[in-house]
XYZ file of C-alpha atoms in Angstrom:
556
model
C 1.363 8.258 7.335
C -0.338 9.201 4.239
C 0.044 7.541 0.841
C 2.961 8.782 -1.215
C 2.629 11.992 -3.256
C 5.968 11.593 -5.023
C 5.536 12.053 -8.761
C 8.896 10.671 -9.901
C 8.862 7.713 -12.312
C 9.922 4.494 -10.608
C 9.785 1.889 -13.367
C 13.224 0.194 -13.503
C 13.935 -3.526 -13.561
C 15.398 -5.408 -10.648
C 18.551 -6.121 -12.614
C 19.043 -2.498 -13.534
C 18.427 -1.475 -9.944
C 21.146 -3.786 -8.721
C 23.481 -2.605 -11.452
C 22.988 1.003 -10.483
C 23.715 0.141 -6.857
C 26.905 -1.642 -7.790
C 28.250 1.222 -9.908
C 26.772 4.140 -8.002
C 27.378 3.122 -4.422
C 30.428 0.871 -4.300
C 32.846 3.766 -4.058
C 30.767 5.281 -1.227
C 30.573 2.033 0.708
C 34.219 1.109 0.368
C 35.392 4.317 2.021
C 37.010 3.727 5.389
C 38.081 6.090 8.114
C 41.580 6.318 9.532
C 40.891 3.344 11.859
C 40.001 1.117 8.915
C 36.283 1.112 9.773
C 33.449 1.596 7.319
C 32.230 5.178 7.378
C 29.206 4.915 5.066
C 25.899 3.091 5.654
C 23.787 2.555 2.487
C 20.072 1.853 2.865
C 17.821 0.683 0.027
C 14.510 2.556 0.084
C 11.386 1.543 -1.898
C 10.845 5.059 -3.276
C 12.266 8.518 -3.794
C 11.692 11.336 -1.345
C 9.346 14.028 -2.620
C 11.025 16.956 -0.854
C 13.909 17.774 1.502
C 11.520 19.998 3.448
C 9.266 17.627 5.381
C 6.645 20.353 5.837
C 5.843 19.997 2.122
C 5.478 16.210 2.223
C 3.093 13.515 3.314
C 4.938 10.326 2.298
C 6.984 7.882 4.280
C 9.984 7.872 1.946
C 10.489 11.626 2.422
C 10.135 11.327 6.186
C 12.563 8.395 6.332
C 15.240 10.757 4.998
C 14.313 14.019 6.713
C 13.827 12.360 10.135
C 17.586 11.951 10.312
C 18.113 15.703 9.857
C 15.080 17.389 11.459
C 13.569 17.081 14.916
C 10.119 17.992 16.242
C 9.105 19.406 19.617
C 7.963 15.919 20.678
C 9.310 12.565 19.486
C 8.449 8.887 20.013
C 10.490 6.591 22.233
C 12.949 4.464 20.224
C 11.149 1.382 18.956
C 7.770 2.401 20.425
C 4.757 4.702 20.180
C 5.038 6.525 23.547
C 5.511 10.278 23.208
C 8.742 11.574 24.760
C 10.655 14.828 24.740
C 12.251 15.985 21.482
C 13.405 19.557 21.122
C 11.138 20.191 24.075
C 12.303 18.470 27.218
C 8.758 18.544 28.585
C 5.341 19.961 27.700
C 1.916 20.514 29.238
C -1.471 21.878 28.283
C -4.264 23.720 30.031
C -7.366 21.738 31.051
C -9.116 22.515 27.774
C -6.216 21.385 25.610
C -6.022 24.736 23.841
C -2.802 26.150 25.309
C 0.369 24.088 24.950
C 3.546 25.087 26.807
C 6.906 23.665 25.745
C 10.026 23.761 27.923
C 12.803 23.729 25.351
C 16.235 22.155 25.403
C 19.220 24.430 25.833
C 22.459 24.353 23.865
C 20.888 23.148 20.597
C 22.310 24.386 17.292
C 20.904 24.206 13.765
C 23.030 22.848 10.928
C 23.682 26.396 9.705
C 24.968 27.554 13.112
C 21.784 29.329 14.206
C 20.694 28.888 17.848
C 17.510 26.934 18.638
C 15.159 28.805 21.001
C 11.517 29.730 21.481
C 11.664 32.385 18.823
C 12.777 29.718 16.333
C 9.765 27.557 17.212
C 7.389 30.459 16.603
C 9.129 31.370 13.351
C 8.284 27.894 12.061
C 4.640 27.792 13.121
C 3.947 31.325 11.911
C 5.683 30.493 8.602
C 3.338 27.584 7.991
C 0.281 29.501 9.165
C 0.979 32.285 6.675
C 1.452 30.134 3.608
C -0.288 31.405 0.446
C -0.853 30.235 -3.124
C 0.115 26.676 -3.997
C 1.407 26.168 -0.447
C -2.241 26.035 0.566
C -2.865 23.046 -1.731
C -3.691 19.954 0.303
C -1.068 18.099 -1.760
C 1.637 20.420 -0.397
C 0.464 21.287 3.107
C -1.409 18.061 3.850
C -0.260 17.585 7.424
C -0.501 21.220 8.474
C -4.134 21.191 7.395
C -4.793 17.850 9.121
C -3.280 19.005 12.416
C -3.822 22.783 12.501
C -6.522 23.400 9.881
C -6.197 26.288 7.451
C -4.238 29.484 7.221
C -4.200 33.104 8.242
C -6.115 33.841 5.066
C -7.688 30.883 3.273
C -7.760 31.210 -0.492
C -10.118 28.284 -1.199
C -13.551 27.692 0.337
C -12.757 23.979 0.726
C -9.719 24.727 2.923
C -10.594 23.946 6.555
C -10.963 26.694 9.098
C -7.703 27.465 10.885
C -7.416 26.009 14.366
C -3.968 27.459 14.986
C -4.184 30.716 16.893
C -0.689 31.861 17.898
C 2.816 31.008 19.054
C 4.484 33.106 21.757
C 8.082 33.035 22.940
C 7.399 33.417 26.658
C 11.116 33.482 27.257
C 14.132 32.135 25.391
C 13.434 28.525 26.358
C 9.618 28.507 26.690
C 7.297 28.450 23.691
C 3.519 28.631 24.038
C 1.307 27.453 21.175
C -2.448 28.215 21.284
C -5.208 26.652 19.265
C -8.852 27.705 19.049
C -10.418 24.374 19.908
C -9.195 21.171 21.564
C -8.092 18.575 19.023
C -7.633 14.843 19.097
C -4.561 15.441 16.927
C -2.702 17.063 19.829
C -0.258 16.484 21.336
C 0.550 13.718 18.802
C 0.634 16.228 15.955
C 3.565 18.022 17.536
C 5.657 14.859 16.906
C 5.187 14.861 13.128
C 8.093 15.324 10.749
C 5.904 17.787 8.823
C 6.029 20.018 11.940
C 9.760 19.516 12.616
C 11.702 22.686 13.383
C 13.856 24.492 10.794
C 16.449 27.222 11.219
C 14.806 30.722 11.138
C 17.657 31.825 8.862
C 16.734 29.113 6.370
C 13.052 29.912 6.634
C 13.725 33.477 5.494
C 15.305 32.025 2.347
C 12.418 29.558 1.892
C 9.932 32.438 1.861
C 11.650 33.950 -1.208
C 10.654 30.921 -3.306
C 7.293 29.819 -4.639
C 5.605 26.502 -5.342
C 3.325 26.209 -8.325
C 0.837 23.754 -9.817
C -0.583 22.893 -13.214
C -3.487 20.493 -13.126
C -2.358 17.630 -10.885
C 1.348 18.453 -11.255
C 3.073 20.274 -8.426
C 6.332 22.138 -8.912
C 8.079 22.307 -5.539
C 10.314 25.215 -4.565
C 13.972 24.826 -5.584
C 15.278 24.781 -2.008
C 13.279 21.617 -1.296
C 14.688 19.794 -4.318
C 18.411 20.173 -3.760
C 20.697 20.005 -0.751
C 22.324 23.098 0.678
C 19.664 25.337 2.209
C 17.467 23.212 4.482
C 18.734 23.156 8.050
C 17.430 21.241 11.052
C 18.918 20.119 14.376
C 19.237 16.382 13.793
C 22.248 14.079 14.111
C 22.763 14.196 10.351
C 22.632 17.059 7.855
C 21.588 16.608 4.236
C 24.624 17.135 2.041
C 23.657 15.850 -1.436
C 20.665 14.728 -3.498
C 21.689 12.980 -6.682
C 18.360 12.507 -8.418
C 19.943 10.839 -11.454
C 21.191 7.978 -9.255
C 18.158 8.220 -6.989
C 20.407 8.825 -4.008
C 20.376 11.130 -0.997
C 23.531 11.524 1.118
C 23.616 12.794 4.687
C 26.711 13.614 6.744
C 27.170 13.443 10.518
C 26.504 16.729 12.319
C 29.350 16.985 14.769
C 27.688 19.804 16.765
C 24.595 17.705 17.496
C 23.190 18.431 20.954
C 22.608 14.790 21.976
C 24.984 12.889 24.208
C 25.604 10.386 21.416
C 26.545 11.553 17.939
C 25.760 9.487 14.843
C 27.928 6.407 14.903
C 28.550 6.288 11.132
C 29.893 9.357 9.332
C 27.885 9.082 6.082
C 24.332 7.884 5.576
C 23.071 7.132 2.036
C 19.488 6.379 1.004
C 19.232 4.849 -2.450
C 15.969 4.079 -4.222
C 15.465 0.521 -5.452
C 11.815 0.232 -6.314
C 11.482 -3.580 -6.558
C 11.518 -6.133 -3.763
C 13.831 -8.453 -5.727
C 16.173 -5.579 -6.514
C 16.546 -4.641 -2.849
C 17.094 -8.207 -1.734
C 19.687 -8.916 -4.449
C 21.557 -5.682 -3.624
C 21.767 -6.712 0.049
C 22.891 -10.216 -0.820
C 25.544 -8.797 -3.171
C 26.882 -6.510 -0.458
C 25.999 -3.362 -2.374
C 23.736 -1.991 0.369
C 23.690 -2.476 4.139
C 19.952 -2.671 4.671
C 16.542 -2.225 3.072
C 12.859 -1.914 3.908
C 9.648 -3.766 3.076
C 11.079 -7.257 2.814
C 8.795 -9.588 0.878
C 7.228 -12.126 3.285
C 8.608 -14.988 1.179
C 12.160 -13.587 1.498
C 12.338 -13.328 5.310
C 13.361 -16.957 6.007
C 15.716 -16.982 3.040
C 17.602 -13.947 4.295
C 17.667 -15.178 7.872
C 19.050 -18.586 6.747
C 21.809 -16.698 4.928
C 22.757 -14.891 8.109
C 21.123 -11.512 7.492
C 19.196 -9.741 10.237
C 15.469 -9.360 9.507
C 13.700 -7.757 12.483
C 9.943 -7.351 12.305
C 8.183 -4.169 13.366
C 5.141 -4.102 15.630
C 1.700 -3.985 14.014
C 0.599 -0.382 13.456
C -0.979 -0.261 10.024
C -4.163 -1.116 8.128
C -5.016 -2.297 4.618
C -8.568 -1.703 3.462
C -10.835 -2.083 0.465
C -12.205 1.355 -0.282
C -15.575 2.026 -1.873
C -16.572 5.247 -3.656
C -20.326 5.393 -3.464
C -20.752 8.386 -5.799
C -18.876 6.535 -8.542
C -20.997 3.382 -8.366
C -24.673 3.870 -7.365
C -24.972 0.181 -6.343
C -22.535 0.879 -3.500
C -25.032 3.265 -1.939
C -27.047 0.159 -1.000
C -25.904 -1.148 2.342
C -26.716 -4.742 1.311
C -24.213 -4.472 -1.557
C -21.458 -3.212 0.707
C -22.245 -6.015 3.168
C -22.201 -8.563 0.325
C -18.720 -7.414 -0.724
C -17.514 -7.718 2.886
C -18.894 -11.240 3.245
C -17.482 -12.264 -0.158
C -13.870 -11.645 0.820
C -11.907 -14.501 2.395
C -9.699 -12.236 4.481
C -8.243 -15.130 6.483
C -6.846 -16.508 3.244
C -5.450 -13.112 2.230
C -3.580 -12.801 5.536
C -2.367 -16.414 5.493
C -1.053 -16.347 1.925
C 0.035 -12.730 1.381
C 1.183 -11.234 4.662
C 4.180 -11.895 6.904
C 3.890 -13.963 10.036
C 1.975 -11.965 12.623
C -0.488 -10.493 10.144
C -4.060 -10.185 11.401
C -7.516 -9.965 9.865
C -8.924 -6.484 10.557
C -12.382 -6.087 12.060
C -12.364 -2.256 12.004
C -10.427 0.714 10.622
C -7.607 0.630 13.142
C -5.289 -2.126 14.401
C -5.807 -3.623 17.852
C -2.642 -1.890 19.053
C -4.387 1.508 19.012
C -6.382 2.932 21.906
C -10.023 2.981 20.834
C -10.149 -0.459 19.266
C -13.531 -2.029 20.019
C -14.398 -5.660 20.577
C -18.069 -4.918 19.890
C -18.061 -3.909 16.226
C -20.328 -5.667 13.757
C -18.344 -8.363 11.961
C -18.679 -9.697 8.398
C -17.269 -13.264 8.239
C -16.486 -14.935 4.929
C -19.713 -16.372 3.547
C -20.135 -16.594 -0.249
C -23.733 -17.818 -0.029
C -24.735 -14.924 2.189
C -23.020 -12.488 -0.174
C -25.074 -13.853 -3.084
C -28.296 -13.572 -1.090
C -27.569 -9.961 -0.077
C -26.923 -9.017 -3.707
C -30.202 -10.670 -4.695
C -32.065 -8.817 -1.949
C -30.624 -5.550 -3.221
C -31.605 -6.330 -6.819
C -27.935 -6.359 -7.817
C -27.324 -9.990 -8.870
C -24.782 -9.931 -11.694
C -23.313 -6.613 -10.500
C -20.395 -5.358 -12.636
C -17.896 -2.999 -11.026
C -14.465 -1.423 -11.705
C -11.712 -2.348 -9.251
C -8.575 -0.181 -9.224
C -5.270 -1.503 -7.942
C -1.756 0.007 -7.943
C 1.345 -1.129 -9.824
C 5.048 -0.452 -9.302
C 4.733 -0.088 -5.523
C 5.253 -1.875 -2.230
C 3.759 -0.499 0.997
C 4.119 -1.701 4.607
C 0.444 -2.760 4.686
C 0.376 -4.005 1.053
C 3.447 -6.163 0.146
C 2.152 -7.427 -3.215
C -0.770 -5.366 -4.574
C -1.441 -7.402 -7.708
C -1.484 -10.679 -5.810
C -3.890 -9.229 -3.242
C -6.090 -7.889 -6.055
C -6.243 -11.245 -7.848
C -7.384 -13.013 -4.680
C -10.063 -10.380 -3.967
C -11.206 -10.472 -7.579
C -11.620 -14.274 -7.434
C -13.585 -14.019 -4.168
C -15.950 -11.350 -5.537
C -16.576 -13.271 -8.754
C -17.469 -16.414 -6.797
C -20.196 -14.336 -5.192
C -21.468 -13.234 -8.626
C -19.809 -9.832 -8.903
C -18.127 -9.220 -12.264
C -14.874 -7.339 -11.654
C -13.341 -5.060 -14.300
C -9.609 -4.675 -13.425
C -8.145 -1.158 -13.509
C -4.373 -1.373 -12.928
C -2.749 2.085 -12.453
C 0.742 3.339 -11.876
C 1.067 4.310 -8.196
C 2.080 7.913 -8.839
C 0.499 9.988 -10.081
C -2.356 7.926 -11.579
C -3.485 5.719 -8.712
C -2.982 8.251 -5.937
C -4.840 10.979 -7.845
C -7.638 8.679 -9.023
C -8.492 7.353 -5.570
C -8.311 10.819 -3.981
C -10.617 12.182 -6.674
C -13.173 9.427 -6.096
C -12.693 7.926 -9.540
C -12.469 4.287 -8.396
C -15.592 2.370 -7.270
C -13.394 -0.230 -5.534
C -9.704 0.222 -4.643
C -7.011 -0.884 -2.179
C -5.235 1.533 0.145
C -3.885 1.630 3.637
C -2.301 3.640 6.407
C 0.616 3.456 8.803
C -0.149 5.462 11.948
C 1.710 8.675 12.700
C 1.052 8.479 16.455
C -0.959 6.355 18.865
C -4.337 8.025 18.859
C -7.444 6.518 17.307
C -8.289 9.750 15.467
C -5.077 9.371 13.430
C -6.748 6.377 11.805
C -10.531 6.860 11.699
C -10.322 10.679 11.636
C -8.167 10.446 8.508
C -11.052 8.931 6.569
C -14.371 9.495 8.278
C -14.364 12.866 10.055
C -16.224 14.528 7.180
C -17.227 14.082 3.557
C -14.331 12.840 1.423
C -14.377 12.324 -2.368
C -12.462 9.084 -1.981
C -15.442 7.560 -0.098
C -18.237 9.611 -1.636
C -20.800 9.386 1.206
C -22.370 11.717 3.705
C -23.528 10.297 7.004
C -23.719 12.625 9.995
C -24.057 9.734 12.432
C -20.624 8.440 11.365
C -19.028 11.899 11.133
C -20.322 12.987 14.526
C -19.247 9.757 16.189
C -15.694 10.075 14.758
C -15.361 13.715 15.817
C -16.813 13.229 19.300
C -13.451 12.200 20.746
C -11.907 15.626 19.998
C -13.882 17.324 22.743
C -12.248 15.187 25.474
C -8.864 16.045 26.943
C -9.231 12.992 29.213
C -7.609 10.028 27.345
C -10.028 7.530 28.881
C -13.107 9.425 27.668
C -11.515 9.917 24.265
C -10.810 6.202 23.969
C -14.464 5.323 24.839
C -15.568 7.775 22.121
C -13.355 6.097 19.557
C -14.762 2.697 20.450
C -18.286 4.027 19.826
C -17.094 5.553 16.571
C -15.663 2.237 15.373
C -18.969 0.588 16.106
C -20.851 3.239 14.122
C -18.420 2.953 11.188
C -18.682 -0.814 10.953
C -22.440 -0.718 11.202
C -22.589 1.716 8.283
C -19.699 -0.121 6.486
C -18.222 2.518 4.113
C -15.520 0.043 3.086
C -13.931 -3.223 4.258
C -10.958 -3.273 6.599
C -8.770 -6.143 5.388
C -5.688 -6.640 7.549
C -2.889 -5.294 9.695
C 0.635 -6.613 9.295
C 4.142 -6.355 10.804
C 6.453 -5.193 7.976
C 9.984 -6.529 8.075
C 13.222 -4.606 7.559
C 16.582 -6.199 6.689
C 20.160 -5.414 7.632
C 23.567 -6.780 6.669
C 25.446 -9.381 8.654
C 28.009 -6.812 9.853
C 25.467 -4.174 10.946
C 24.387 -3.219 14.447
C 20.863 -2.093 13.461
C 18.744 0.657 14.995
C 15.706 -0.093 17.119
C 12.947 -0.838 14.633
C 9.787 1.254 14.977
C 6.107 0.241 14.469
C 5.723 3.792 13.096
C 8.569 3.117 10.602
C 10.498 5.915 12.369
C 13.934 4.310 12.569
C 16.770 6.558 13.806
C 19.806 5.682 11.669
C 22.186 7.591 13.989
C 21.940 4.415 16.120
C 23.481 2.293 13.329
C 27.061 1.039 13.521
C 29.149 -1.693 11.970
C 30.362 -4.749 13.893
């Protein structure tokens, strides 16, 4: 999933965070049903959601909340990456991969009482396709553009050409979606929260409201910023968003179509934006679980009797380079010198949880398309110095941006990682100028705009296809990287022409080899982020995609 676009301020101290939990959530947690059982599960999230409409979002914290209320045509198996039926019991495509037929579930209701059917599916896809104005901004419709391209009428020349062609309700329970060209993003894209299905009745109300932007600031439509109008088909419905207390409340949907309803009546997500704050809140009994456990805290919590399951590895941390911002980076020898200068083994050993791995390419080894034959750049300070000398760049000075006030699954402690990289680079003779930036909006906007010569970012996969990793960065020119190389672009895009998974995988392997030969940046590591739960919790199956289904949660 993409880096967060939320623009809410998140600078509160750990002590204040715990205090807010104690005063704001205790009354919620202490509620019991008629049997004397707890009826509210409180989860500590690292950040606020950006929107209650997942179609307008691209960040994991939004999707963590909306995933409990909205469902897509295709889902992932609990705890895994295999695609399984969602609102569609089954699906198939033609040989070219341009016509997708979905056999829909029967007896499904939306939270507002509307009936789910093929017409509802088409109402959603046509709604997104016909977006105008600010809705066409990549900050608002990021995933639509990544999966389906542009719109019925593009308003900006930089907007990609639309690949979506049409949606037809063949009958009440059969929807047919056509695209113009085969895409490596399908069928995985049909599983995204950003393409989850909303009630047609709600969509009609959505379309009466506008989004707007001023500079980098986005004003989202009112319906997406308060509970009441959005309506999906999930096991929970969104009932309240208390932004002052940084808390979203969901309530069990008793008419849910699944055989098993949500086990706990109320589900609360509360933002605690520091690792210490989340841990202390769990230890104090003010929350029932939290995400992105600091590696150093895992054993402590386990020894105290808390449950700390570890997710599978499905992410990547990388050192990005913006060649247009620093001319020296246009020299391959300089990029190679930076790669050799970094002691990535030490970074993994000292900063990542057990199970972390040094990355050799821009996808983890759990993704189809990973290649054993990429060019590698082992730690070698002397070689780094020699490459800089060969390039005429001995004594190179360069800005290095890093984020503050954030924790990500692939980047547990950004400042600590930065300090180690800075020390490695300076041992090789590169003078580093630190550029700390607040995560949102400063860091996110600066890296996207290509304003940082060196920077740290990462990615957690949305679905198990190599293009979801390398295609995110290297399918075409991107300001964040600031280079143009048709050999790389063509290699990355080659997989899209193959419907056969085996041929597509071979194409991705070749693309990884081309990328690492050119070396646009340095892949650093992949890691298994941990998630914590209380002693009295029966936790959900943890997901390598961070797609936990909290309807599975119950209390012991």
